[in-house]
Coordinates of C-alpha atoms and ligand atoms in Angstrom, one line a residue:
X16 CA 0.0 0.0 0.0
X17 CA 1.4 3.9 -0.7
X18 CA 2.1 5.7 2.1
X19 CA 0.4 8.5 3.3
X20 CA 1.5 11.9 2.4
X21 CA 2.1 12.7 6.4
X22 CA 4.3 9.2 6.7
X23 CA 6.3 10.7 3.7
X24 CA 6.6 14.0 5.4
X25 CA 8.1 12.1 8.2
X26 CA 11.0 10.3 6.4
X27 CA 11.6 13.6 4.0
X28 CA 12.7 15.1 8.0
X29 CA 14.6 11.6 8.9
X30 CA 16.4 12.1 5.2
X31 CA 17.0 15.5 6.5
X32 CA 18.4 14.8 9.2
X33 CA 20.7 11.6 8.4
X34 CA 21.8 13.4 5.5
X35 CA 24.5 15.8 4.5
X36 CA 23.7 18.3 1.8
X37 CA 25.2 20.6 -0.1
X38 CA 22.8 21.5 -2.7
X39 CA 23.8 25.4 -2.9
X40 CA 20.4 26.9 -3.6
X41 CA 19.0 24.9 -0.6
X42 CA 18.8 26.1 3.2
X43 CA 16.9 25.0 6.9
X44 CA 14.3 27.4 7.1
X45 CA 14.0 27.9 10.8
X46 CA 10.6 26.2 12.7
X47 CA 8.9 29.6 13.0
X48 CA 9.5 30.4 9.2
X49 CA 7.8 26.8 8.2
X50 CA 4.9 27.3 10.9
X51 CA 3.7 30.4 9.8
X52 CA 3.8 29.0 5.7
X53 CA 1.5 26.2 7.2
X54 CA -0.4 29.0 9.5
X55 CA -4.5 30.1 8.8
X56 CA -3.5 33.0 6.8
X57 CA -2.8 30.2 3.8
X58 CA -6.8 30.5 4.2
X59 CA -7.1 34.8 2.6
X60 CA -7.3 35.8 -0.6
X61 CA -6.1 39.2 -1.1
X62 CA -5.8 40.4 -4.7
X63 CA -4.2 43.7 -4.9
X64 CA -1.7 45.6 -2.8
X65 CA -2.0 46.8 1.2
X66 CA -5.0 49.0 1.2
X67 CA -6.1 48.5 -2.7
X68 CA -7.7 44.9 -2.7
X69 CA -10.3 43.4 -4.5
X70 CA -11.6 41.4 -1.2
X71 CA -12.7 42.4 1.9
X72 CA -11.0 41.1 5.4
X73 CA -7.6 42.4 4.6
X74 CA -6.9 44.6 7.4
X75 CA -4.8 41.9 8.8
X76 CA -3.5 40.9 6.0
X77 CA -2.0 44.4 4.8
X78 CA -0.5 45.0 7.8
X79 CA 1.8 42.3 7.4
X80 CA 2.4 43.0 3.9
X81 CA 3.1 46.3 4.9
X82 CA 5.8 45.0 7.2
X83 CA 7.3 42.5 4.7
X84 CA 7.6 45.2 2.5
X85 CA 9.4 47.4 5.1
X86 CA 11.9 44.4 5.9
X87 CA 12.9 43.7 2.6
X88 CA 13.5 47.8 1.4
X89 CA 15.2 48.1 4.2
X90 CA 17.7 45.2 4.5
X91 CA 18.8 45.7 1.2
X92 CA 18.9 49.7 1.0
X93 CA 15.4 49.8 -1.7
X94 CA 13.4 52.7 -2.4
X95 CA 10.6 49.9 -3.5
X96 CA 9.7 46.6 -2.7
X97 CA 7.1 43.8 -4.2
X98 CA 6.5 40.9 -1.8
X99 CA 4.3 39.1 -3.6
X100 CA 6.2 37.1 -6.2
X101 CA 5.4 33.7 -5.9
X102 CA 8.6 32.5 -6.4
X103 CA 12.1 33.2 -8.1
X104 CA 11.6 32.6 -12.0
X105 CA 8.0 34.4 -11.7
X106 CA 9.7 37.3 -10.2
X107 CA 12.4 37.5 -13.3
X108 CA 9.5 37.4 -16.0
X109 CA 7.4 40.6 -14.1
X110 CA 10.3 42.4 -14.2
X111 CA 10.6 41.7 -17.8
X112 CA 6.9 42.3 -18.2
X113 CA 7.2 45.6 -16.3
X114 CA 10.1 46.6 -18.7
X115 CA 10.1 45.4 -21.8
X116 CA 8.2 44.4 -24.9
X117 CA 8.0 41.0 -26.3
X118 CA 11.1 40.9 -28.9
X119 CA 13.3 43.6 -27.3
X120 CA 16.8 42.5 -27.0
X121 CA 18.5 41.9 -23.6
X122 CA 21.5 40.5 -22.0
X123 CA 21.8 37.7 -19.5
X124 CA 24.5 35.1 -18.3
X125 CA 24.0 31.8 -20.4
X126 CA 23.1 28.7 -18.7
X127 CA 25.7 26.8 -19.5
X128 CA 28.0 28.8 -17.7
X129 CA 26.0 29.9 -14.7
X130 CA 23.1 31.9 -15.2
X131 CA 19.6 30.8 -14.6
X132 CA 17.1 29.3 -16.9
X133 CA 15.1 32.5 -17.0
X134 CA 18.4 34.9 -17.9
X135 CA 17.5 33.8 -21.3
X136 CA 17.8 29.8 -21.9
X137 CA 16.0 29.2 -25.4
X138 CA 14.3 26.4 -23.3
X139 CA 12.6 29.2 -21.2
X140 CA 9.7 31.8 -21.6
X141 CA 12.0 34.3 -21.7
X142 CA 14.8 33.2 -24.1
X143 CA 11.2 32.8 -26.5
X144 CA 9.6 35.8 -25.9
X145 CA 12.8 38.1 -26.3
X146 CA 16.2 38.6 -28.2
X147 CA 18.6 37.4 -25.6
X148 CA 22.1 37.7 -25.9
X149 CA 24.2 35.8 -24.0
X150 CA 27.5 36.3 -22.2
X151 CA 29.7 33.7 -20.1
X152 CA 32.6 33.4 -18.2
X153 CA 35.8 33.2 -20.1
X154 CA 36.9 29.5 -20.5
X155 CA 40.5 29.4 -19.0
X156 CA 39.7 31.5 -15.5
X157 CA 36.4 30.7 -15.2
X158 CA 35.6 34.5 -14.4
X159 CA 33.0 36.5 -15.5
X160 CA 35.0 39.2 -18.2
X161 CA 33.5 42.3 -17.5
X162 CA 35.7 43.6 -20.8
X163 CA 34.0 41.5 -22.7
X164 CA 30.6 41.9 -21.7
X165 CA 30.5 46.0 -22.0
X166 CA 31.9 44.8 -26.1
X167 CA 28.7 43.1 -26.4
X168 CA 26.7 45.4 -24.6
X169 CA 27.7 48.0 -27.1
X170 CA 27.0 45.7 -30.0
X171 CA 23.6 44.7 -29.1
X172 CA 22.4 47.7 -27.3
X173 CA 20.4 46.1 -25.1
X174 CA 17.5 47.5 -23.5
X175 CA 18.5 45.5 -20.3
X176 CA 20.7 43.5 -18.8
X177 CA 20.7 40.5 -16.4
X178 CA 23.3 40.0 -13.9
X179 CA 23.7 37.4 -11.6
X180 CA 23.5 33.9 -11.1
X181 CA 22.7 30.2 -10.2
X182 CA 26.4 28.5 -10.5
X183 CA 29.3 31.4 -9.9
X184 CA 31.3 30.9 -7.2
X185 CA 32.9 34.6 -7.5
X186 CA 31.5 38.1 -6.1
X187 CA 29.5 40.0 -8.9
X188 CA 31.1 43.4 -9.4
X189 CA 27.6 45.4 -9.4
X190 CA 29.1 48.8 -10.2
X191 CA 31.2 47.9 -13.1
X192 CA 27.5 46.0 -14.6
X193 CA 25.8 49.4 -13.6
X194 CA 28.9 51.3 -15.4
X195 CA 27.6 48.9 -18.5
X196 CA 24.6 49.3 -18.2
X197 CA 24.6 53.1 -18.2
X198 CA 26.8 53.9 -21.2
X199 CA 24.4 51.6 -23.7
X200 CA 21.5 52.9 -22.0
X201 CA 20.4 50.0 -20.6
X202 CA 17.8 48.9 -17.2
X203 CA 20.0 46.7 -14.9
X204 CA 19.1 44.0 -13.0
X205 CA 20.5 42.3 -10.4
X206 CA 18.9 38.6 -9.9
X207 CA 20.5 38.2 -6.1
X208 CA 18.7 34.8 -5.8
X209 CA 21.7 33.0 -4.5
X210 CA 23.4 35.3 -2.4
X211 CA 20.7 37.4 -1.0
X212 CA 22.1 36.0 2.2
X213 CA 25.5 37.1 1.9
X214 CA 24.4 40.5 0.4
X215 CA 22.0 40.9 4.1
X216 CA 24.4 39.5 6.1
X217 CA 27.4 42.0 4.8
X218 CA 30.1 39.5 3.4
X219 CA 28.9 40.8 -0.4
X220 CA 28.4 43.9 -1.7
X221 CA 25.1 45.9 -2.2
X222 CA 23.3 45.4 -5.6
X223 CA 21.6 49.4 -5.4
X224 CA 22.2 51.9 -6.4
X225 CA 24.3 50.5 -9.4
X226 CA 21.1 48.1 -10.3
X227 CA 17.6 49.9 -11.4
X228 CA 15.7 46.4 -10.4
X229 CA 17.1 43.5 -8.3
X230 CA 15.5 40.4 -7.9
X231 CA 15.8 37.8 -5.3
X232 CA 14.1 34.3 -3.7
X233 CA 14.0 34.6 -0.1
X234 CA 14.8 30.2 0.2
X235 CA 18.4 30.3 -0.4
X236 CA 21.1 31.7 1.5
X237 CA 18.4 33.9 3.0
X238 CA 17.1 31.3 4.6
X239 CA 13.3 32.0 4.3
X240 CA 10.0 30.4 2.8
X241 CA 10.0 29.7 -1.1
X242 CA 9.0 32.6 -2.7
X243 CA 10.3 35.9 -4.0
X244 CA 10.9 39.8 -3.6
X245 CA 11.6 42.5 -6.5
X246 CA 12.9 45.5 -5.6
X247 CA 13.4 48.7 -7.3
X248 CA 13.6 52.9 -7.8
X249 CA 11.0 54.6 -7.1
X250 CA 10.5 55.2 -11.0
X251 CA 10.0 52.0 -11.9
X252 CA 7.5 51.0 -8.9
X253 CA 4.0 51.4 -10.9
X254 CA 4.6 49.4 -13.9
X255 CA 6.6 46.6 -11.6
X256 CA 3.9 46.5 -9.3
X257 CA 1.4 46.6 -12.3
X258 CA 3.1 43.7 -13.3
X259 CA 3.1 41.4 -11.0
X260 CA -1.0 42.3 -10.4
X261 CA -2.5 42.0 -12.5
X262 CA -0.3 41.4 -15.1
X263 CA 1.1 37.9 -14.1
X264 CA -0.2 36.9 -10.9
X265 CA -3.5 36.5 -9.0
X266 CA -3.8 36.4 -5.1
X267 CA -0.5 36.6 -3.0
X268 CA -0.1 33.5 -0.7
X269 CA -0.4 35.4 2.0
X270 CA 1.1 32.9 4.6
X271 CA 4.6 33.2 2.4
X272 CA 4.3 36.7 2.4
X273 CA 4.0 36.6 6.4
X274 CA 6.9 34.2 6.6
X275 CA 8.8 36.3 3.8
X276 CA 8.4 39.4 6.6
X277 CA 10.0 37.0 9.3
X278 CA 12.8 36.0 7.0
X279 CA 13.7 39.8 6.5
X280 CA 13.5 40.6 9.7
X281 CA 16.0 38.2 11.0
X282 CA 18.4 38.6 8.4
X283 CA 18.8 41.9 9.6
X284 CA 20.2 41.1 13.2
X285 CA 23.5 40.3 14.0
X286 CA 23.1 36.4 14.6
X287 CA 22.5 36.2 10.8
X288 CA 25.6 38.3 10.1
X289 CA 27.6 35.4 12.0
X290 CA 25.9 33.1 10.5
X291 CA 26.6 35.1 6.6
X292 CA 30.4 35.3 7.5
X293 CA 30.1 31.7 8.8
X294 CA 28.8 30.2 5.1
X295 CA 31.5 31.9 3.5
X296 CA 34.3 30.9 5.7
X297 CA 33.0 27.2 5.4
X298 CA 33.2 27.4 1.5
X299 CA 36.3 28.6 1.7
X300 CA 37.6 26.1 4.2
X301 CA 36.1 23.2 2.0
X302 CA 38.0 24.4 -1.1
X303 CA 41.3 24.7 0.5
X304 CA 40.7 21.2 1.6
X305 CA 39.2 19.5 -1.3
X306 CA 42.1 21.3 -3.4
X307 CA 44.8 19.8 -1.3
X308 CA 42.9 16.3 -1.9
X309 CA 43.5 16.9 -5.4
X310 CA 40.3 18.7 -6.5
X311 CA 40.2 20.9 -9.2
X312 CA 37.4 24.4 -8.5
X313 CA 36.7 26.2 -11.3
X314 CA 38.1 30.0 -11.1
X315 CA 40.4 28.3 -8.3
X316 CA 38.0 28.7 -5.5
X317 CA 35.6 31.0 -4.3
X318 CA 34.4 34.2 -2.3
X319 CA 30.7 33.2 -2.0
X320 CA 28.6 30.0 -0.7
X321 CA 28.8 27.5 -3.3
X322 CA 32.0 25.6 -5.0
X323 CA 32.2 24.7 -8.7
X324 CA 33.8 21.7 -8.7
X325 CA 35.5 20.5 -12.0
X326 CA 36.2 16.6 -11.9
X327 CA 37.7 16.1 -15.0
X328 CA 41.0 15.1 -13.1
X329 CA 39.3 12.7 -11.0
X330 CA 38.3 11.2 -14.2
X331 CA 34.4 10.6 -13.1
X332 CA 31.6 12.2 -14.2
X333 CA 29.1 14.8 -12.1
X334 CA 26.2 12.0 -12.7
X335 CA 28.2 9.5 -11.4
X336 CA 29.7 11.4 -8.4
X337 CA 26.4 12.6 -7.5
X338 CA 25.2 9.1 -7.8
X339 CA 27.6 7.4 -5.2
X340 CA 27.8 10.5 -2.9
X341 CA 24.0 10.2 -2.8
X342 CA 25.3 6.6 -1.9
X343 CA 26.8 7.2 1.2
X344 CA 24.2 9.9 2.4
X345 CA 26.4 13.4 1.2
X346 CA 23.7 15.1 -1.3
X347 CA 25.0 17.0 -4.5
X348 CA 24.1 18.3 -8.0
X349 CA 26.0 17.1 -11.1
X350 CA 26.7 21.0 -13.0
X351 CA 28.1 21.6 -16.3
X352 CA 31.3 23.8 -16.4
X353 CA 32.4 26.3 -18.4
X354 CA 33.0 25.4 -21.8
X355 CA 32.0 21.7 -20.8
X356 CA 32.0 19.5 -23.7
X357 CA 29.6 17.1 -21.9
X358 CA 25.7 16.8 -21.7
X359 CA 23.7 18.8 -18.9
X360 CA 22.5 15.5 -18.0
X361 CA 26.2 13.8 -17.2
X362 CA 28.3 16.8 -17.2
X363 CA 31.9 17.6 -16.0
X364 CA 31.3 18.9 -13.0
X365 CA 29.4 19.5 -9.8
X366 CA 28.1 22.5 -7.4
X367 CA 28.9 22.2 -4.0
X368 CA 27.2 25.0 -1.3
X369 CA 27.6 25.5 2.6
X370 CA 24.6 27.2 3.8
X371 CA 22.7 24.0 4.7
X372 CA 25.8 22.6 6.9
X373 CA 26.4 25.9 8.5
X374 CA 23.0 26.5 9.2
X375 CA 22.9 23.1 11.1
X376 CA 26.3 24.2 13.0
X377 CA 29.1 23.2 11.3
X378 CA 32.0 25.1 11.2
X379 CA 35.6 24.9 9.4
X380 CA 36.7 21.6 11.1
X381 CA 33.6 19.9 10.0
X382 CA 34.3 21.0 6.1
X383 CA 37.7 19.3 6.1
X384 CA 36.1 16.1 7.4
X385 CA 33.4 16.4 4.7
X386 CA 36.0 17.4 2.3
X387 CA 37.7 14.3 3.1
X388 CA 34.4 12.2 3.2
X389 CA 33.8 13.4 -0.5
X390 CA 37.5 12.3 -1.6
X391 CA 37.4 8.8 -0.3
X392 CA 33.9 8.4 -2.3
X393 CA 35.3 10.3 -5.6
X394 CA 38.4 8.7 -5.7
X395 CA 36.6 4.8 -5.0
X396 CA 33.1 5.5 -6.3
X397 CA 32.7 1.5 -7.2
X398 CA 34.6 0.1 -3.8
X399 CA 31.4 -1.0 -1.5
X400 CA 34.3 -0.9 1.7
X401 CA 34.7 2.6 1.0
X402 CA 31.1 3.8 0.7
X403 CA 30.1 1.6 4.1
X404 CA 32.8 3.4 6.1
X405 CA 31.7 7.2 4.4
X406 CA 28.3 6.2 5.2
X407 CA 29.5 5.8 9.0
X408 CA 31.0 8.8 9.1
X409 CA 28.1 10.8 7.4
X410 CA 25.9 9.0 10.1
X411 CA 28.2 10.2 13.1
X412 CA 28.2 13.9 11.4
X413 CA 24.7 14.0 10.8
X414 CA 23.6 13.3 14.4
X415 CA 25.9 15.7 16.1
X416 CA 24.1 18.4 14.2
X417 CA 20.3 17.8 14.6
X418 CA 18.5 19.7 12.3
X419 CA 16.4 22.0 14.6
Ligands
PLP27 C1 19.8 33.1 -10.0 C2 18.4 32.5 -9.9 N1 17.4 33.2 -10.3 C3 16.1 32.7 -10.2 C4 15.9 31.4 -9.8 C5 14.5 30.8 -9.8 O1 14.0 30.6 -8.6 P1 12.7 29.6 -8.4 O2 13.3 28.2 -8.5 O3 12.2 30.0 -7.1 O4 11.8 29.9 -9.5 C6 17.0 30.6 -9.3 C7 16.8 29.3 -8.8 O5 17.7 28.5 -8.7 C8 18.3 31.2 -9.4 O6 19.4 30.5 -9.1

């Protein structure tokens, strides 16, 4: 017989729990973040903004909108902010909506070498509905070449363009995109997704004022409920608000939007600057260490949350290694990396992130351990001695930091 959804609640915690991940867009949303998402306000509808809705029985309701709204303009220095987007990739098409028409040509960072899906991927609503152009990282260093991209920029003329992304381990230099953006005349937005965290908690630098529009989900390194925030200038406020309602989206889920509020708020105390700093120093200790186990990271490390790993030299795949690390309980994603020859499907590489680990505790020492636990399965994918003793270890790990 299935099981019943609430029995696989419970073993999605145990996996939790008796697992180590390191899935870089993932995070432990704290218990009073993942009450309120399951709390009665999941029971409103609310069309409309705080004091303009279509329903009645919102004076509740806007006053925690109100507040989110508050939270997220001020922890990241915004004249404007829009709580409602449901999540990440909805919040990249309003802004699109709000700012362009279908067939105007924009710039974004291609997939293949970090950006997201929705900074232009032919696959996606937006690489279909307008002329993106995309720029990468250059092949031997792995970095973004800002040289390059204003070359392009002044090519194409773009009437925006994306910055950000889902798979750069390196800080985004904001004011020399804004410097861009300015002499070809174009909007510039800053999709923050993965490193709102670091952005709140001070260990990267602010997106405004060199970005007209910056985007960001609140469930990574932020920490919060799945969802999303734009944020923007003054200017731009009407026809991004105009966009999101009525132009894309109906009702706000007005739990998330409460739980979005909570998010913002803690992010802007200084236990979350720890805990910022903390993410970063972990990635950083488990690159030094996977390097001296012979790793090779693509732009030779990182300054952020998340390690590209290219395992080329450990001649194994990123299907494979994700498959046996998934093995032994140490959870992964296979990535492609720049200028990888290979299928998205078995590609050369994988993505490695910290915030999960550190948000259960973990410090430096720990990192080295899993550095070494991710060695001894890379190097022996295929020896079942090997994976039994890693699976120990990950067990002995795992407990000493209980997911709370
Ligand atoms: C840079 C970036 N933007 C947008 C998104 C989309 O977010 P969501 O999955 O919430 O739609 C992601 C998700 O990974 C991302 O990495």
């Amino acid at each position: 017989m299935a099981k019943s959804i609430s029995q696989l609640i419970k073993d999605e915690a145990k996996r939790q729990q008796n697992t180590l991940s390191l899935i870089a867009s993932e995070n432990i949303a704290p218990k009073e973040i993942r009450e309120t998402t399951g709390s009665v306000l999941m029971n409103k509808y609310s069309e409309g903004y705080p004091g303009k809705r279509y329903y009645g029985g919102n004076e509740i309701i806007d006053q925690i909108e109100v507040m989110a709204q508050a939270a997220a303009k001020k922890l990241f220095g915004a004249e404007h902010a829009n709580v409602q987007p449901y999540s990440g990739s909805p919040a990249n098409i309003a802004v699109y909506t709000a700012l362009l028409q279908f067939g105007d040509t924009v710039m974004g960072m291609s997939l293949p070498h970090g950006g997201h899906l929705t900074h232009g991927h032919k696959v996606n609503f937006s690489g279909k509905a307008y002329k993106f152009i995309q720029y990468g990282v250059d092949p031997e260093t792995g970095l973004l070449n800002y040289d390059e991209i204003e070359t392009q920029a002044k090519i194409f003329k773009p009437k925006l363009i994306v910055c950000g992304a889902t798979a750069y381990p390196r800080e985004i230099d904001f004011g020399r995109f804004g410097k861009i953006a300015k002499k070809v005349g174009a909007y510039l937005l800053a999709d923050i997704s993965h490193i709102a965290g670091l952005v709140a908690g001070g260990v990267h630098p602010q997106p405004f004022p060199h970005a007209d529009v910056v985007t960001t989900t609140t469930h990574k390194t932020l920490r919060g409920p799945r969802g999303a925030v734009i944020l923007c200038k003054n200017s731009l406020a009407e026809a991004i608000d105009k966009a999101v309602f009525p132009g894309l989206q109906g009702g706000p889920h007005d739990n998330i939007t409460a739980a979005k509020a909570i998010c913002l708020q803690i992010a802007a105390k200084p236990e979350f600057k720890r805990y910022a700093a903390q993410v970063v120093a972990n990635a950083k200790a488990l690159a030094t260490s996977l390097q001296k186990l012979g790793f090779t990271l693509v732009t030779g490390g990182t300054d952020n949350h998340m390690l590209l790993v290219d395992l080329t030299s450990k001649n194994i795949t990123g299907m494979k290694a994700e498959r046996a690390l998934e093995k032994v309980g140490i959870i992964t994603n296979k990535n492609m990396i720049p200028g990888d020859l290979r299928s998205p499907f078995d590609p050369s590489g994988m993505r490695l992130g910290t915030s999960i680990l550190t948000s259960r505790g973990m410090g430096e020492r720990e990192m080295q351990e899993v550095a070494m636990m991710i060695a001894k399965v890379v190097d022996k994918p295929t020896s079942s001695a090997v994976l039994s003793a890693v699976k120990k270890e990950v067990a002995v790990l795992t407990k000493k930091f209980p997911i709370k």
